[in-house]
CSV table of C-alpha atoms in Angstrom, one decimal:
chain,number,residue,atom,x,y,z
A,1238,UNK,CA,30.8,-3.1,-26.3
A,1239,UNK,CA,27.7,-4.5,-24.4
A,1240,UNK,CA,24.2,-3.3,-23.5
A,1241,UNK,CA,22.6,-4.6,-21.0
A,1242,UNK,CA,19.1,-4.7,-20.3
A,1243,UNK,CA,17.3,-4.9,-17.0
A,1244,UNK,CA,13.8,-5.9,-16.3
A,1245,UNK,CA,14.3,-6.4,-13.1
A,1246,UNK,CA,11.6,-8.6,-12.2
A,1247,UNK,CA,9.5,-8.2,-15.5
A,1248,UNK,CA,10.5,-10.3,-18.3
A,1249,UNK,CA,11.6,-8.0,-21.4
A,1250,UNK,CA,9.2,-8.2,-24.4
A,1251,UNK,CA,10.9,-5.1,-26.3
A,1252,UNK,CA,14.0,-5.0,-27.6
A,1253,UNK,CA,16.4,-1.9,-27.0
A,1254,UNK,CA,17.3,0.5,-29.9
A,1255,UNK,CA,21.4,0.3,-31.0
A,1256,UNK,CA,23.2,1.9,-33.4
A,1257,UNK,CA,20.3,3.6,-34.2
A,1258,UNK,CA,18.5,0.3,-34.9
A,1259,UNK,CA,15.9,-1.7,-33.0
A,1260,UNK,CA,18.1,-5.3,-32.2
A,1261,UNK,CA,16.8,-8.5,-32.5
A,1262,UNK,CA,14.7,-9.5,-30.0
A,1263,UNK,CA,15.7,-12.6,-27.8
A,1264,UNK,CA,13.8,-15.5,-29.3
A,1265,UNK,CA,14.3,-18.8,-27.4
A,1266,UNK,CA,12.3,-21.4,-26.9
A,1267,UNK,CA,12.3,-20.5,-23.1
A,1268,UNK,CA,11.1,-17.2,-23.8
A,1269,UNK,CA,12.6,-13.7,-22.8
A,1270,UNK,CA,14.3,-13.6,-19.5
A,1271,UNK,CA,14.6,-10.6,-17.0
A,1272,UNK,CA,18.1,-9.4,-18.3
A,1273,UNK,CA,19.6,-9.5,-21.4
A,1274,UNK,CA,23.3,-8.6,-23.3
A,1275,UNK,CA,22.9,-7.3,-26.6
A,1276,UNK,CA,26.1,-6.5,-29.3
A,1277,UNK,CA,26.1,-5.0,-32.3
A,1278,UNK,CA,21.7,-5.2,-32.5
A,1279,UNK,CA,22.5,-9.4,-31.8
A,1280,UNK,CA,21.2,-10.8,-28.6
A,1281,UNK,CA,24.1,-12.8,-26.8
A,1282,UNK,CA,22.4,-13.9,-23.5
A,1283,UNK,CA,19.3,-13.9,-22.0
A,1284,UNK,CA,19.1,-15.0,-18.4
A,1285,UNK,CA,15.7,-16.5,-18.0
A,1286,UNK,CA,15.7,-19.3,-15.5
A,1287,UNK,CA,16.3,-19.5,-11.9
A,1288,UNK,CA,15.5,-15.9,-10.9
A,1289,UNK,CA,16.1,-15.6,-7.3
A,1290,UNK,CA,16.0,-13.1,-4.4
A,1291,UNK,CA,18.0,-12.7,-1.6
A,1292,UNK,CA,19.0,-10.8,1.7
A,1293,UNK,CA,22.6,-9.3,0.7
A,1294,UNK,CA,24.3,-7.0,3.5
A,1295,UNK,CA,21.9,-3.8,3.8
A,1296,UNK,CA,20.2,-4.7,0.6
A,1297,UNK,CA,18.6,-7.4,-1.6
A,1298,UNK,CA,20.6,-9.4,-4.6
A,1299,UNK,CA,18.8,-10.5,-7.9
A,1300,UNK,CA,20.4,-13.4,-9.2
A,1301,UNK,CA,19.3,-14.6,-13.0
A,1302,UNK,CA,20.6,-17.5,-14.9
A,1303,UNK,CA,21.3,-17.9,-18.7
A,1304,UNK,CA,19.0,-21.0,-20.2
A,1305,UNK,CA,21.2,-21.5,-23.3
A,1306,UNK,CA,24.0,-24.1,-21.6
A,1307,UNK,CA,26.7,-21.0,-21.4
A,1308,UNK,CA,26.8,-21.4,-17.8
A,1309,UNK,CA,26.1,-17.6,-17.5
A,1310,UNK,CA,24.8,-16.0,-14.3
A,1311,UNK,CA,23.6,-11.9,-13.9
A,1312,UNK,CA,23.4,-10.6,-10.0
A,1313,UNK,CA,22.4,-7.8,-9.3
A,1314,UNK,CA,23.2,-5.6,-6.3
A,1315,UNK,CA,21.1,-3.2,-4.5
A,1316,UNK,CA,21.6,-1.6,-1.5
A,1317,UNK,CA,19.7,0.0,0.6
A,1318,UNK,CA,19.2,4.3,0.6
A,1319,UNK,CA,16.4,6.1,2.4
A,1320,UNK,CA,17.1,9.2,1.1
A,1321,UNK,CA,16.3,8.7,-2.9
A,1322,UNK,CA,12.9,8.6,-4.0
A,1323,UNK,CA,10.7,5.3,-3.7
A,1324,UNK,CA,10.8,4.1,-7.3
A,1325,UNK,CA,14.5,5.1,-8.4
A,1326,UNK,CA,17.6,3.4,-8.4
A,1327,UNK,CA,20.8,4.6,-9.4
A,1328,UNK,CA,24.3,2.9,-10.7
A,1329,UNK,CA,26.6,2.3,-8.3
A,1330,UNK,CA,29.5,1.9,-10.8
A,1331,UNK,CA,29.7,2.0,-14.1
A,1332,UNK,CA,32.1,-0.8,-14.7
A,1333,UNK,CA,30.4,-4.9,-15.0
A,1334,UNK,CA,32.4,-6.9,-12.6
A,1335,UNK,CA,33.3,-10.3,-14.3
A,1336,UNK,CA,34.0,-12.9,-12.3
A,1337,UNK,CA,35.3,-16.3,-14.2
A,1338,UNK,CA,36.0,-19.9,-12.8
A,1339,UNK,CA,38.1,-22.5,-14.4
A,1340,UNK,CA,35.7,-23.4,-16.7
A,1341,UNK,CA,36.2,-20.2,-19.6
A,1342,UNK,CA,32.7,-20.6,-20.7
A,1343,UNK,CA,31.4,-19.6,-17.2
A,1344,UNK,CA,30.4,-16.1,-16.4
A,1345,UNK,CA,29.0,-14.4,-13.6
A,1346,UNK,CA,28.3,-10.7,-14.2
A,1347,UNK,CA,27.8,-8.4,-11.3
A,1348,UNK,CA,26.2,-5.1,-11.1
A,1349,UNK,CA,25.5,-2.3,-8.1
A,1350,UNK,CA,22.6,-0.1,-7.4
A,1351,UNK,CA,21.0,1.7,-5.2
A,1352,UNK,CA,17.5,2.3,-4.5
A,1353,UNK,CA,15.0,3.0,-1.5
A,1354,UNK,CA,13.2,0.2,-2.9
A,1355,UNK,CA,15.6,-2.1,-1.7
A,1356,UNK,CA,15.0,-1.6,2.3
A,1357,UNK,CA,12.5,-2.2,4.5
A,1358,UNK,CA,8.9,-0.9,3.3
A,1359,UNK,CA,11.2,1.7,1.5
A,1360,UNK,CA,8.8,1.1,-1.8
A,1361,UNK,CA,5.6,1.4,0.3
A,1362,UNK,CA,6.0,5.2,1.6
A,1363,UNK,CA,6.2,4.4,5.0
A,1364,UNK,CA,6.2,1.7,8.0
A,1365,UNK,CA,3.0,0.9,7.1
A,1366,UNK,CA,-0.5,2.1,9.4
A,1367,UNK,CA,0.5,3.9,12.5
A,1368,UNK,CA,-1.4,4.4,16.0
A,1369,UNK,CA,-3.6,6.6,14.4
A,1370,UNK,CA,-4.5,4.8,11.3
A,1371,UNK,CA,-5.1,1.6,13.6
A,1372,UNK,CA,-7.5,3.5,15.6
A,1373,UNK,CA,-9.6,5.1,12.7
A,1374,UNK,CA,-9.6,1.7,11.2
A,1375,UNK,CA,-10.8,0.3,14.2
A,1376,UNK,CA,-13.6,2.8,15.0
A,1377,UNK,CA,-14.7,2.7,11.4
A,1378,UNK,CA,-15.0,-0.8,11.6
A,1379,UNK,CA,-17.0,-1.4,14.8
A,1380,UNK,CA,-19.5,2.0,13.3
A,1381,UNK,CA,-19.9,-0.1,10.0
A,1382,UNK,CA,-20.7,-3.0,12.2
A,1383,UNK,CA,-22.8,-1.6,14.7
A,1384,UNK,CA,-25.0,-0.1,11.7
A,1385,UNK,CA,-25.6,-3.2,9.6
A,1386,UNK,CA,-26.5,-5.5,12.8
A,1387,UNK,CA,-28.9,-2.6,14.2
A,1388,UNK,CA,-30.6,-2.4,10.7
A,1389,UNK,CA,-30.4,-5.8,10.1
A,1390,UNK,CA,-32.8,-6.6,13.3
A,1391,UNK,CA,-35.2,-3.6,13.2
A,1392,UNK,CA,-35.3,-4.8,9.4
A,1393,UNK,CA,-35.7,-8.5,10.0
A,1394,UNK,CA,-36.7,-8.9,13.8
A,1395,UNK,CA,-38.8,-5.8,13.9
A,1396,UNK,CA,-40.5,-5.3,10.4
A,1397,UNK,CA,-38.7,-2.3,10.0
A,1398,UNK,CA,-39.9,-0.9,6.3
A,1399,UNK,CA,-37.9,2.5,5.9
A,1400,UNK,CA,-34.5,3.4,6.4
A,1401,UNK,CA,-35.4,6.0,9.2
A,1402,UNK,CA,-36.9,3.0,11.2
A,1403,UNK,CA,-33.9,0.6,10.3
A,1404,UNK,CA,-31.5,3.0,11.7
A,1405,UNK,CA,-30.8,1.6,14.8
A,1406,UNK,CA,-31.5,3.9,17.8
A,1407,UNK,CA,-32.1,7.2,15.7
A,1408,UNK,CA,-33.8,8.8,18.4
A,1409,UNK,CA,-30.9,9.2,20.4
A,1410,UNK,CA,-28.9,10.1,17.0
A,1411,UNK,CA,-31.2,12.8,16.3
A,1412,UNK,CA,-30.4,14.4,19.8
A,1413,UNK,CA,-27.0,13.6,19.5
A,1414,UNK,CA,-26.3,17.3,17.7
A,1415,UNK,CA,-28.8,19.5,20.2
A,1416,UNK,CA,-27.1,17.4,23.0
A,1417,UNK,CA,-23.2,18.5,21.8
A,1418,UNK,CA,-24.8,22.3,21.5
A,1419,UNK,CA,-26.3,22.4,25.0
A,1420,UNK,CA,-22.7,21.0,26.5
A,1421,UNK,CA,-21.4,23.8,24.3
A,1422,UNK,CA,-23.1,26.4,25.5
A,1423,UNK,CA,-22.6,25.1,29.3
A,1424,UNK,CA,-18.7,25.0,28.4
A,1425,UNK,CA,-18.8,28.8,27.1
A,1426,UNK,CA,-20.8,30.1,30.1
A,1427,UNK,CA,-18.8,28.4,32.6
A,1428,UNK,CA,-15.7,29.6,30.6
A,1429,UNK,CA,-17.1,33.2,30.7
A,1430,UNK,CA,-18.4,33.2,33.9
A,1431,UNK,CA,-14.6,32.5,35.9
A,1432,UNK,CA,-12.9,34.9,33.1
A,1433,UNK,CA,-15.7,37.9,33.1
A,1434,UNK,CA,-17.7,37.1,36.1
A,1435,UNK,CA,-20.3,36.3,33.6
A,1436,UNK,CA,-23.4,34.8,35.0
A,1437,UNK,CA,-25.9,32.4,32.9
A,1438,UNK,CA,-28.5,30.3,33.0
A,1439,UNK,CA,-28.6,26.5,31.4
A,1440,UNK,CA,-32.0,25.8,29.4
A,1441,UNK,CA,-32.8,22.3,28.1
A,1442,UNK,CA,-34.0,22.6,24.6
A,1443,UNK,CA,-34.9,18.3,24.9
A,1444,UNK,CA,-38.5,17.3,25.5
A,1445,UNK,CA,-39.2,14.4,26.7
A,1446,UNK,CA,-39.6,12.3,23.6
A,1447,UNK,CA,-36.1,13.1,22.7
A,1448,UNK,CA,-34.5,12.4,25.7
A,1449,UNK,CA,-35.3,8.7,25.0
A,1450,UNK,CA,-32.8,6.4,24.1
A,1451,UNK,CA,-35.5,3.7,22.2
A,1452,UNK,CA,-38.5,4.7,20.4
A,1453,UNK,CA,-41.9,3.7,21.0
A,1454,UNK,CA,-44.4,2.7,18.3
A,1455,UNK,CA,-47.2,1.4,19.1
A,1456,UNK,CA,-46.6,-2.4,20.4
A,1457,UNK,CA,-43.8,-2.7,17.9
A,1458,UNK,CA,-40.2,-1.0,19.6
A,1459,UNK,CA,-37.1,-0.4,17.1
A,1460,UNK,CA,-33.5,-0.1,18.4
């Protein structure tokens, strides 16, 4: 009886335990391949060379050859599943289908799997960044921007010494919160006012200083 061992696309530096007792490890000159038949604790093959990867139905197929001149070939089968687990697979059958040419040396063993990692993105959680992601990407990105170019010119264009007067229009930032507040409080009145018959009255809690966009210093103007 055989054991097989996948590595799948890792070569395999440990040997398995059988009969109770670790088995010889694969030693060739080639060095250990990516699967490997083991009998009675003796390695037999070890399909190192010409590891390839192809589109196979709804699925991908692994195909490894042995180095050693036995003109022995391992595929493997996976087919696609979206509804395991990204990460496991699962035997398809139990039985190692053999498949032999006129030349009796020749061998080309066949196994079938199943895993989510063999479909499309079915490793990586997901389709990937949506609408949404895209967009907070994209806002992120041009804030990140628009920071270091406005600090970068109040810094070197400017003379800009502290971070406060780096920031690039932090006038306008700081009013920014009473701003959202005073639209709030508009919002609520108005609201209150058609529901309730409510009246109020809108008071402007901005002077004058802070209703500026840029901020005046002197001769010397930061963004």
């Amino acid at each position: 009886q055989y054991l097989w061992v996948f590595g799948w696309c890792k070569s395999i530096t440990n040997p398995p335990t059988q009969v109770g007792e670790k088995a010889d490890p694969c030693s060739y000159a080639e060095g250990p391949g990516y699967v490997q038949q083991y009998r009675g604790g003796k390695c037999q093959a070890d399909f190192n060379v010409e590891f390839k990867v192809a589109e196979e139905g709804n699925g991908v197929a692994l195909t490894y050859t042995d180095s050693h001149g036995l003109l022995k070939s391992a595929m493997i089968m996976v087919q696609c599943n979206h509804h395991m687990t990204p990460g496991d697979i699962v035997k398809d059958a139990d039985a190692v289908a053999v498949t032999t040419t006129d030349d009796p040396k020749a061998r080309q063993y066949t196994f079938r799997f199943r895993s989510r990692c063999a479909c499309i993105g079915g490793c990586g959680g997901g389709a990937g960044c949506g609408p949404f992601c895209v967009t907070v990407l994209l806002v992120l990105t041009i804030g990140m921007g628009y920071l270091a170019l406005g600090m970068a010119y109040n810094k070197f264009a400017k003379g800009a010494t502290t971070i406060e007067e780096m920031l690039p229009h932090v006038a306008f930032w700081h009013a920014v919160p009473v701003r959202c507040m005073v639209c709030f409080s508009g919002a609520m009145g108005f609201i209150a006012e058609r529901l309730f018959g409510v009246g109020y009255q809108q008071v402007s809690v901005l002077d004058d200083d802070d209703d500026d966009m840029f901020e005046d210093d002197d001769d010397n103007t930061y963004l």
